[in-house]
Amino acid sequence: MTERIDHTLRGRWTTEQAQLPPHALTWLHARIGTGAGAVTPARPPAVPDSALGDAARTALDDVVGPGHVRVDPGSRLGRAGGLSYLDLLRQRGDGDLAVPDAVVLPGTPEEVTEVLKTCVEHDVAVVPFGGGTSVVGGVTALRGDKAAVIALDLARLDRLVSVDPVSRLAVLQAGLTAPEADRLLAAHGFTLGHVPQSYERATVGGFAATRSAGQASSGYGRFEDLVEGVRLSTPVGEWRLGAAPASAAGPDLKQLVVGSEGAFGVITEVGVRLRPRPAVERYEGFFVDGWARGADVVRDLAQRRVLADVTRLSDVDESEVSLALAGGWKTTALKAYLRARGIGRPCLLVLGWHGRDRQEVRRRRRETLRGVEAVRLGTPLGEAWRHGRFNGPRQRDALLEAGVCVETLETAAHWSRLSELRTAVRGALVDALGDGCLVMCHISHAYETGASLYFTVLAARDADDPVRQWQVAKAAAGEAIAGLGTITHHHAVGTDHAPYLEGEVGALGVDVLASVKRALDPTGVLNPGKLIPGRTLAGGSPPAGLASRDDR
Amino acid sequence: MTERIDHTLRGRWTTEQAQLPPHALTWLHARIGTGAGAVTPARPPAVPDSALGDAARTALDDVVGPGHVRVDPGSRLGRAGGLSYLDLLRQRGDGDLAVPDAVVLPGTPEEVTEVLKTCVEHDVAVVPFGGGTSVVGGVTALRGDKAAVIALDLARLDRLVSVDPVSRLAVLQAGLTAPEADRLLAAHGFTLGHVPQSYERATVGGFAATRSAGQASSGYGRFEDLVEGVRLSTPVGEWRLGAAPASAAGPDLKQLVVGSEGAFGVITEVGVRLRPRPAVERYEGFFVDGWARGADVVRDLAQRRVLADVTRLSDVDESEVSLALAGGWKTTALKAYLRARGIGRPCLLVLGWHGRDRQEVRRRRRETLRGVEAVRLGTPLGEAWRHGRFNGPRQRDALLEAGVCVETLETAAHWSRLSELRTAVRGALVDALGDGCLVMCHISHAYETGASLYFTVLAARDADDPVRQWQVAKAAAGEAIAGLGTITHHHAVGTDHAPYLEGEVGALGVDVLASVKRALDPTGVLNPGKLIPGRTLAGGSPPAGLASRDDR
């Protein structure tokens, strides 16, 4: 049976947005060895009958009101997983797609708490669902040991609750998408400044639940830096945090809720730090010679604390692809020009500054560029990046259609290990996917002590078992990361990184997370199978944390 | 029996340092109404026999080696509490002084873990002891329901474990005092930049355990911002955290250890972010007219993100005292000058910039002062502040000797509530201590969304029940803070703030802390009575967190 997928509440990338330029597809087919013009159409996934019992459904109806509990296949399919490559494959008919038994749409934080209590009573698992943009299985509709599973869609929690212009604070409801939040804040002269690639769909609650980072986080901070307060619904009641801009009142429990991925509760409102909307934005492109030199430039900016708001360094391969896709004689001429300027291995550096006026942007730009050795290509290259900044997720359906295996993964490490980490992950991916694959990498977030690495992988899709093909590659990358960096810099844990969590936070770390979950979610209805790994080890040795790294 | 208190491992403020200038004492006696020249000498406290059993002592000896388990009264008295006014009163013979049954000095992180296991076996409570500078009862030797209590003195954990100059990271052992840490790091060209008033005695482990903030935290960040990794000994084993400069691998568990005040484990090593040692420091004094205008200036600096490294605004009363203690005709002349410049209610603003050279300091200073309306008094006033920056704790013994009740307390709030909070706390303290008392306040830490308030209180000490006198005043201040700000910005919770913790983090917050403690310290040997309040309420309503503050 073919189902019409209902994405009406969230919207999905339109077909128009998903187009790829023909010359790019041609170039890509030649590069990774897929047959040009190959088309692998999707097979619509099967939708099982809803397992939600009548009593549970009636009770949920009573809480959220009629029309806000949906069991039609279209609504359920529209919340069946997120946007990882594996999710997309499953939605196209490859592998088993987990479909929620119902979609429940509460209208207030109080209703969210009531829904959770109802689900405890009726043995129903709850998957909080915001923009549905998780790329790590964070919204996969797993039911764990429960009788049924619902997607708790927060779309109706879409209010700007309050604005405090003096303190530059706002309280936003969790279901607001980033563009909606920015539109509401713009009326007060403010912005979140949080622009991940998922910006168009992702929600405020999702940002907080996953410790999101955005393209301008070098300037505005990671989302956890923006969070000044949270309101959380749990099966044992409501929890609010956020008394002051800073506190020494014990451990920072806000930072326990931020990143809890729906396993401890459902974030319903977030108090966020605001910045004035910038009147001026300027993006510029530069080239530096080779990865090592480029990373040194970014490190210097971070350690001098003069990073641009957007700071993004592509490695040679990613820069090469950017130039190839731009296409034609201009690329050839640019390469010749760069060679003449001493740049044989061009690495693209995009810098972007925001400010209240031209003077401020000029001043900040001068501070950033003081002493930086790079060839300046001007604003057109920077604007080209800005223009295409959300294209990645938009184009994935088209790439899948064209027989391509396309996925991203990311990590972060301290500066002294960053190049080793890049080489290791790259090598692991090429080993797993074959020489034909294309592995590109960039730094998109820099800190005084280290930086993130973001990899984009393109390969010819294995026709027989595309799910397994990527699982093998992802596992190889995970092995390469272990001991050098974090398992995830901003994609979160979900199902896909859960097996690696103990390696990063230790057996005691997993014990602590499990103890917090028992306190807040005693029957385990919340997002089963996410974040906290099923334990295979009893005890285990401590992980390789920074403290006591004896490498003086 | 008079005991000689053994402070040899830590040092205590010397008598020479503790002197107060005679004119200051005269002025103070006149101002708060104590009898000039009154002397109230200390009565040496009684030291009970050690309750540590022979078997426990032998087992501890086996772990740390002979000579590192001390039961002599002098050693025990030297670790009987911290440096709060109530601690000092008790150490002078007013009220009951809790004296540990032994002082245990492990030499390695592994020995710390073994000591904890031994204490579990022998039913002994453990109070981690660094510099002993807690002002909230954090190191009070409470035994809870255990048979005995030891002070676990970390003084022998004094190694710089590693330095990574590329990533600007170091791993420091917990027992290093701030000056020792800075001396070791200086050899590599780095500094922590962490300078609380307790700098001379406080330790790296204590900074992390209490979420410390320092006088230069506006520039260098609070200590929790510096922590990149921790190594924790717990009764159930070791726990290490800190894989990367930033991570989305679930909740930030580092921020659960930072601020855990010895209740979850003993921090043995800390991975910290470093900054280059500044070659140039410049401190300047300014005056602004009145608190409200002064607070607006600081808020503007924070929100423009051009704060000086040291940014400190005194209210009218604190500024008045500073001028009075400077003394003589110069004060009168200065006041006349300020009046002529339109400043009738002078508030002192001290700003300090650090940099690698004069150019950098000049550049940063220009950015800070752009558009600021204040009367500049130049570097002598700034240098005077720097010269006296550690005097507060040094002078307290002398003030106690002179019959003065002297204490500080602090909070923080969002900008829109800051003046209301200052007025409320000030009023509560004056109501409790009488009109004669002196209540001074300053902002020492500013953020984009709010700031800290630091109060210093001086009053004539109640001769009959000085402990009760301060407890009443402190409780009144706590009531005034509730709902407006945090119970503590950087002094931590200890015993003194524990009753207020539930008001800030909610009943669920206390449940979560208790569940984490059960996971890491199942028998409750670690620092009983600190941080986690004894529960008086079952459940309770959610606290007034920022999220959902409906004050649009």
mmCIF file of N, CA and C in Angstrom, chain A residues 283-351:
data_model
loop_
_atom_site.group_PDB
_atom_site.id
_atom_site.type_symbol
_atom_site.label_atom_id
_atom_site.label_comp_id
_atom_site.label_asym_id
_atom_site.label_seq_id
_atom_site.Cartn_x
_atom_site.Cartn_y
_atom_site.Cartn_z
ATOM 1 N N TYR A 283 30.787 38.325 4.505
ATOM 2 C CA TYR A 283 31.429 37.012 4.369
ATOM 3 C C TYR A 283 32.501 37.112 3.302
ATOM 4 N N GLU A 284 33.660 36.554 3.617
ATOM 5 C CA GLU A 284 34.749 36.613 2.645
ATOM 6 C C GLU A 284 35.405 35.251 2.502
ATOM 7 N N GLY A 285 35.945 35.015 1.323
ATOM 8 C CA GLY A 285 36.690 33.781 1.076
ATOM 9 C C GLY A 285 38.180 34.065 1.007
ATOM 10 N N PHE A 286 38.967 33.157 1.557
ATOM 11 C CA PHE A 286 40.429 33.253 1.538
ATOM 12 C C PHE A 286 40.970 31.882 1.161
ATOM 13 N N PHE A 287 42.204 31.844 0.687
ATOM 14 C CA PHE A 287 42.864 30.545 0.507
ATOM 15 C C PHE A 287 44.173 30.510 1.280
ATOM 16 N N VAL A 288 44.420 29.382 1.911
ATOM 17 C CA VAL A 288 45.707 29.155 2.563
ATOM 18 C C VAL A 288 46.314 27.898 1.966
ATOM 19 N N ASP A 289 47.618 27.741 2.149
ATOM 20 C CA ASP A 289 48.329 26.647 1.482
ATOM 21 C C ASP A 289 48.405 25.412 2.375
ATOM 22 N N GLY A 290 47.485 24.519 2.171
ATOM 23 C CA GLY A 290 47.549 23.229 2.866
ATOM 24 C C GLY A 290 46.831 23.247 4.204
ATOM 25 N N TRP A 291 46.441 22.057 4.620
ATOM 26 C CA TRP A 291 45.637 21.889 5.834
ATOM 27 C C TRP A 291 46.371 22.350 7.095
ATOM 28 N N ALA A 292 47.632 21.951 7.217
ATOM 29 C CA ALA A 292 48.354 22.237 8.457
ATOM 30 C C ALA A 292 48.443 23.747 8.677
ATOM 31 N N ARG A 293 48.769 24.460 7.598
ATOM 32 C CA ARG A 293 48.883 25.912 7.728
ATOM 33 C C ARG A 293 47.514 26.536 8.018
ATOM 34 N N GLY A 294 46.489 26.019 7.340
ATOM 35 C CA GLY A 294 45.139 26.532 7.570
ATOM 36 C C GLY A 294 44.698 26.334 9.010
ATOM 37 N N ALA A 295 44.965 25.129 9.540
ATOM 38 C CA ALA A 295 44.564 24.859 10.929
ATOM 39 C C ALA A 295 45.318 25.787 11.880
ATOM 40 N N ASP A 296 46.592 26.070 11.556
ATOM 41 C CA ASP A 296 47.361 26.993 12.394
ATOM 42 C C ASP A 296 46.743 28.402 12.384
ATOM 43 N N VAL A 297 46.256 28.818 11.214
ATOM 44 C CA VAL A 297 45.614 30.133 11.134
ATOM 45 C C VAL A 297 44.373 30.160 12.039
ATOM 46 N N VAL A 298 43.540 29.140 11.938
ATOM 47 C CA VAL A 298 42.307 29.115 12.733
ATOM 48 C C VAL A 298 42.641 29.029 14.228
ATOM 49 N N ARG A 299 43.637 28.229 14.560
ATOM 50 C CA ARG A 299 44.053 28.131 15.966
ATOM 51 C C ARG A 299 44.509 29.483 16.504
ATOM 52 N N ASP A 300 45.281 30.178 15.687
ATOM 53 C CA ASP A 300 45.752 31.497 16.111
ATOM 54 C C ASP A 300 44.571 32.449 16.355
ATOM 55 N N LEU A 301 43.577 32.411 15.475
ATOM 56 C CA LEU A 301 42.404 33.281 15.668
ATOM 57 C C LEU A 301 41.685 32.916 16.967
ATOM 58 N N ALA A 302 41.520 31.626 17.207
ATOM 59 C CA ALA A 302 40.802 31.187 18.413
ATOM 60 C C ALA A 302 41.589 31.570 19.660
ATOM 61 N N GLN A 303 42.906 31.391 19.618
ATOM 62 C CA GLN A 303 43.705 31.637 20.822
ATOM 63 C C GLN A 303 43.947 33.125 21.055
ATOM 64 N N ARG A 304 43.904 33.930 19.984
ATOM 65 C CA ARG A 304 43.913 35.381 20.174
ATOM 66 C C ARG A 304 42.513 35.892 20.509
ATOM 67 N N ARG A 305 41.532 35.062 20.451
ATOM 68 C CA ARG A 305 40.123 35.395 20.713
ATOM 69 C C ARG A 305 39.601 36.483 19.776
ATOM 70 N N VAL A 306 39.902 36.296 18.498
ATOM 71 C CA VAL A 306 39.425 37.227 17.476
ATOM 72 C C VAL A 306 38.781 36.457 16.327
ATOM 73 N N LEU A 307 38.182 35.304 16.645
ATOM 74 C CA LEU A 307 37.498 34.525 15.614
ATOM 75 C C LEU A 307 36.407 35.363 14.964
ATOM 76 N N ALA A 308 36.235 35.160 13.666
ATOM 77 C CA ALA A 308 35.042 35.701 13.020
ATOM 78 C C ALA A 308 33.835 34.918 13.521
ATOM 79 N N ASP A 309 32.627 35.480 13.351
ATOM 80 C CA ASP A 309 31.434 34.772 13.817
ATOM 81 C C ASP A 309 31.274 33.444 13.079
ATOM 82 N N VAL A 310 31.544 33.468 11.789
ATOM 83 C CA VAL A 310 31.614 32.232 10.996
ATOM 84 C C VAL A 310 33.079 32.017 10.644
ATOM 85 N N THR A 311 33.597 30.860 10.961
ATOM 86 C CA THR A 311 35.007 30.541 10.702
ATOM 87 C C THR A 311 35.054 29.107 10.226
ATOM 88 N N ARG A 312 35.483 28.905 8.998
ATOM 89 C CA ARG A 312 35.266 27.624 8.357
ATOM 90 C C ARG A 312 36.430 27.340 7.419
ATOM 91 N N LEU A 313 37.169 26.291 7.712
ATOM 92 C CA LEU A 313 38.337 25.925 6.902
ATOM 93 C C LEU A 313 38.111 24.572 6.248
ATOM 94 N N SER A 314 38.152 24.529 4.916
ATOM 95 C CA SER A 314 37.992 23.260 4.194
ATOM 96 C C SER A 314 39.352 22.653 3.896
ATOM 97 N N ASP A 315 39.423 21.331 3.918
ATOM 98 C CA ASP A 315 40.696 20.708 3.555
ATOM 99 C C ASP A 315 40.841 20.717 2.029
ATOM 100 N N VAL A 316 41.965 20.199 1.550
ATOM 101 C CA VAL A 316 42.262 20.263 0.114
ATOM 102 C C VAL A 316 41.160 19.590 -0.691
ATOM 103 N N ASP A 317 40.689 18.442 -0.212
ATOM 104 C CA ASP A 317 39.675 17.713 -0.982
ATOM 105 C C ASP A 317 38.361 18.468 -1.044
ATOM 106 N N GLU A 318 37.936 19.012 0.095
ATOM 107 C CA GLU A 318 36.670 19.749 0.088
ATOM 108 C C GLU A 318 36.784 21.020 -0.754
ATOM 109 N N SER A 319 37.950 21.670 -0.667
ATOM 110 C CA SER A 319 38.158 22.886 -1.466
ATOM 111 C C SER A 319 38.142 22.547 -2.951
ATOM 112 N N GLU A 320 38.761 21.442 -3.284
ATOM 113 C CA GLU A 320 38.817 20.976 -4.683
ATOM 114 C C GLU A 320 37.402 20.747 -5.220
ATOM 115 N N VAL A 321 36.559 20.100 -4.404
ATOM 116 C CA VAL A 321 35.187 19.831 -4.842
ATOM 117 C C VAL A 321 34.421 21.137 -5.013
ATOM 118 N N SER A 322 34.611 22.059 -4.065
ATOM 119 C CA SER A 322 33.941 23.359 -4.198
ATOM 120 C C SER A 322 34.308 24.016 -5.517
ATOM 121 N N LEU A 323 35.586 23.973 -5.844
ATOM 122 C CA LEU A 323 36.041 24.589 -7.098
ATOM 123 C C LEU A 323 35.512 23.824 -8.297
ATOM 124 N N ALA A 324 35.531 22.489 -8.220
ATOM 125 C CA ALA A 324 35.064 21.677 -9.352
ATOM 126 C C ALA A 324 33.588 21.948 -9.624
ATOM 127 N N LEU A 325 32.798 22.058 -8.552
ATOM 128 C CA LEU A 325 31.370 22.267 -8.746
ATOM 129 C C LEU A 325 31.078 23.668 -9.252
ATOM 130 N N ALA A 326 31.956 24.631 -8.899
ATOM 131 C CA ALA A 326 31.806 25.966 -9.472
ATOM 132 C C ALA A 326 32.016 25.875 -10.986
ATOM 133 N N GLY A 327 32.978 25.007 -11.394
ATOM 134 C CA GLY A 327 33.085 24.587 -12.788
ATOM 135 C C GLY A 327 33.798 25.541 -13.725
ATOM 136 N N GLY A 328 34.286 24.961 -14.830
ATOM 137 C CA GLY A 328 34.703 25.717 -15.995
ATOM 138 C C GLY A 328 36.047 26.424 -15.896
ATOM 139 N N TRP A 329 36.216 27.366 -16.791
ATOM 140 C CA TRP A 329 37.507 28.037 -16.951
ATOM 141 C C TRP A 329 37.862 28.875 -15.720
ATOM 142 N N LYS A 330 36.807 29.349 -14.976
ATOM 143 C CA LYS A 330 37.123 30.203 -13.846
ATOM 144 C C LYS A 330 37.960 29.449 -12.818
ATOM 145 N N THR A 331 37.650 28.155 -12.656
ATOM 146 C CA THR A 331 38.387 27.338 -11.702
ATOM 147 C C THR A 331 39.841 27.220 -12.120
ATOM 148 N N THR A 332 40.028 26.929 -13.398
ATOM 149 C CA THR A 332 41.392 26.784 -13.910
ATOM 150 C C THR A 332 42.175 28.080 -13.699
ATOM 151 N N ALA A 333 41.542 29.193 -14.015
ATOM 152 C CA ALA A 333 42.213 30.486 -13.849
ATOM 153 C C ALA A 333 42.522 30.755 -12.382
ATOM 154 N N LEU A 334 41.562 30.405 -11.493
ATOM 155 C CA LEU A 334 41.766 30.645 -10.064
ATOM 156 C C LEU A 334 42.944 29.833 -9.546
ATOM 157 N N LYS A 335 42.999 28.559 -9.984
ATOM 158 C CA LYS A 335 44.099 27.705 -9.523
ATOM 159 C C LYS A 335 45.454 28.259 -9.966
ATOM 160 N N ALA A 336 45.496 28.746 -11.205
ATOM 161 C CA ALA A 336 46.747 29.317 -11.709
ATOM 162 C C ALA A 336 47.135 30.543 -10.879
ATOM 163 N N TYR A 337 46.132 31.360 -10.580
ATOM 164 C CA TYR A 337 46.386 32.553 -9.767
ATOM 165 C C TYR A 337 46.917 32.170 -8.392
ATOM 166 N N LEU A 338 46.273 31.158 -7.783
ATOM 167 C CA LEU A 338 46.708 30.741 -6.445
ATOM 168 C C LEU A 338 48.121 30.181 -6.487
ATOM 169 N N ARG A 339 48.424 29.385 -7.529
ATOM 170 C CA ARG A 339 49.778 28.846 -7.645
ATOM 171 C C ARG A 339 50.792 29.980 -7.719
ATOM 172 N N ALA A 340 50.432 31.000 -8.490
ATOM 173 C CA ALA A 340 51.333 32.152 -8.614
ATOM 174 C C ALA A 340 51.525 32.858 -7.269
ATOM 175 N N ARG A 341 50.523 32.752 -6.406
ATOM 176 C CA ARG A 341 50.625 33.365 -5.079
ATOM 177 C C ARG A 341 51.210 32.394 -4.043
ATOM 178 N N GLY A 342 51.724 31.262 -4.525
ATOM 179 C CA GLY A 342 52.417 30.335 -3.614
ATOM 180 C C GLY A 342 51.504 29.311 -2.964
ATOM 181 N N ILE A 343 50.300 29.169 -3.510
ATOM 182 C CA ILE A 343 49.361 28.233 -2.894
ATOM 183 C C ILE A 343 49.121 27.065 -3.840
ATOM 184 N N GLY A 344 49.832 25.976 -3.582
ATOM 185 C CA GLY A 344 49.722 24.795 -4.432
ATOM 186 C C GLY A 344 48.653 23.830 -3.952
ATOM 187 N N ARG A 345 48.343 23.896 -2.661
ATOM 188 C CA ARG A 345 47.317 22.989 -2.111
ATOM 189 C C ARG A 345 46.233 23.838 -1.478
ATOM 190 N N PRO A 346 45.369 24.437 -2.306
ATOM 191 C CA PRO A 346 44.439 25.452 -1.788
ATOM 192 C C PRO A 346 43.435 24.890 -0.784
ATOM 193 N N CYS A 347 43.378 25.541 0.365
ATOM 194 C CA CYS A 347 42.348 25.245 1.362
ATOM 195 C C CYS A 347 41.513 26.514 1.540
ATOM 196 N N LEU A 348 40.205 26.349 1.343
ATOM 197 C CA LEU A 348 39.296 27.490 1.406
ATOM 198 C C LEU A 348 38.978 27.837 2.860
ATOM 199 N N LEU A 349 39.140 29.107 3.184
ATOM 200 C CA LEU A 349 38.793 29.612 4.509
ATOM 201 C C LEU A 349 37.688 30.655 4.338
ATOM 202 N N VAL A 350 36.516 30.377 4.880
ATOM 203 C CA VAL A 350 35.432 31.359 4.838
ATOM 204 C C VAL A 350 35.331 32.021 6.203
ATOM 205 N N LEU A 351 35.348 33.346 6.205
ATOM 206 C CA LEU A 351 35.178 34.099 7.448
ATOM 207 C C LEU A 351 33.984 35.027 7.293
#
